[in-house]
PDB file of C-alpha atoms in Angstrom:
ATOM      1  CA  MET I   1     -16.689  -9.478  21.646  1.00  0.00           C
ATOM      2  CA  GLN I   2     -19.680 -11.107  19.973  1.00  0.00           C
ATOM      3  CA  ARG I   3     -18.496 -14.458  18.682  1.00  0.00           C
ATOM      4  CA  LEU I   4     -21.908 -16.131  18.841  1.00  0.00           C
ATOM      5  CA  GLN I   5     -24.759 -15.684  16.410  1.00  0.00           C
ATOM      6  CA  PRO I   6     -27.482 -13.206  17.420  1.00  0.00           C
ATOM      7  CA  ASP I   7     -30.144 -15.892  17.115  1.00  0.00           C
ATOM      8  CA  SER I   8     -28.553 -18.093  19.788  1.00  0.00           C
ATOM      9  CA  ARG I   9     -29.802 -15.963  22.653  1.00  0.00           C
ATOM     10  CA  GLY I  10     -29.982 -18.749  25.242  1.00  0.00           C
ATOM     11  CA  ALA I  11     -26.400 -19.938  24.824  1.00  0.00           C
ATOM     12  CA  ASP I  12     -25.129 -16.374  24.601  1.00  0.00           C
ATOM     13  CA  ASP I  13     -26.924 -15.407  27.788  1.00  0.00           C
ATOM     14  CA  MET I  14     -25.602 -18.424  29.642  1.00  0.00           C
ATOM     15  CA  GLU I  15     -22.041 -17.805  28.499  1.00  0.00           C
ATOM     16  CA  LEU I  16     -22.308 -14.136  29.393  1.00  0.00           C
ATOM     17  CA  THR I  17     -23.446 -14.968  32.922  1.00  0.00           C
ATOM     18  CA  THR I  18     -20.633 -17.465  33.374  1.00  0.00           C
ATOM     19  CA  LEU I  19     -18.091 -15.027  31.974  1.00  0.00           C
ATOM     20  CA  ARG I  20     -19.263 -12.237  34.259  1.00  0.00           C
ATOM     21  CA  ARG I  21     -19.175 -14.471  37.310  1.00  0.00           C
ATOM     22  CA  TRP I  22     -15.692 -15.740  36.443  1.00  0.00           C
ATOM     23  CA  LEU I  23     -14.440 -12.236  35.726  1.00  0.00           C
ATOM     24  CA  TYR I  24     -15.866 -10.907  38.997  1.00  0.00           C
ATOM     25  CA  THR I  25     -14.232 -13.721  40.942  1.00  0.00           C
ATOM     26  CA  MET I  26     -10.890 -13.143  39.242  1.00  0.00           C
ATOM     27  CA  MET I  27     -10.975  -9.395  39.853  1.00  0.00           C
ATOM     28  CA  LYS I  28     -11.896  -9.884  43.502  1.00  0.00           C
ATOM     29  CA  ALA I  29      -9.168 -12.467  44.050  1.00  0.00           C
ATOM     30  CA  ARG I  30      -6.649 -10.229  42.296  1.00  0.00           C
ATOM     31  CA  SER I  31      -7.584  -7.175  44.345  1.00  0.00           C
ATOM     32  CA  GLU I  32      -7.385  -9.045  47.621  1.00  0.00           C
ATOM     33  CA  ARG I  33      -4.178 -10.833  46.711  1.00  0.00           C
ATOM     34  CA  PHE I  34      -2.092  -8.042  45.181  1.00  0.00           C
ATOM     35  CA  MET I  35      -3.379  -4.956  46.955  1.00  0.00           C
ATOM     36  CA  PRO I  36      -5.344  -5.756  50.099  1.00  0.00           C
ATOM     37  CA  MET I  37      -4.820  -2.320  51.624  1.00  0.00           C
ATOM     38  CA  LYS I  38      -4.550  -0.164  48.511  1.00  0.00           C
ATOM     39  CA  ARG I  39      -7.976  -0.799  47.011  1.00  0.00           C
ATOM     40  CA  THR I  40      -9.096   2.831  47.078  1.00  0.00           C
ATOM     41  CA  VAL I  41      -5.775   4.209  45.830  1.00  0.00           C
ATOM     42  CA  LYS I  42      -6.221   3.142  42.206  1.00  0.00           C
ATOM     43  CA  HIS I  43      -9.910   3.909  42.077  1.00  0.00           C
TER      44      HIS I  43
END
């Protein structure tokens, strides 16, 4: 999962933040769209 060089900390950090935000949004949208009432069932 580490495609960037270890010395490029700034770019890596920025990409990580963007990735996390995008992933969080996707997961939230998915949960609300596919299982709005069964959120606690799978957890």
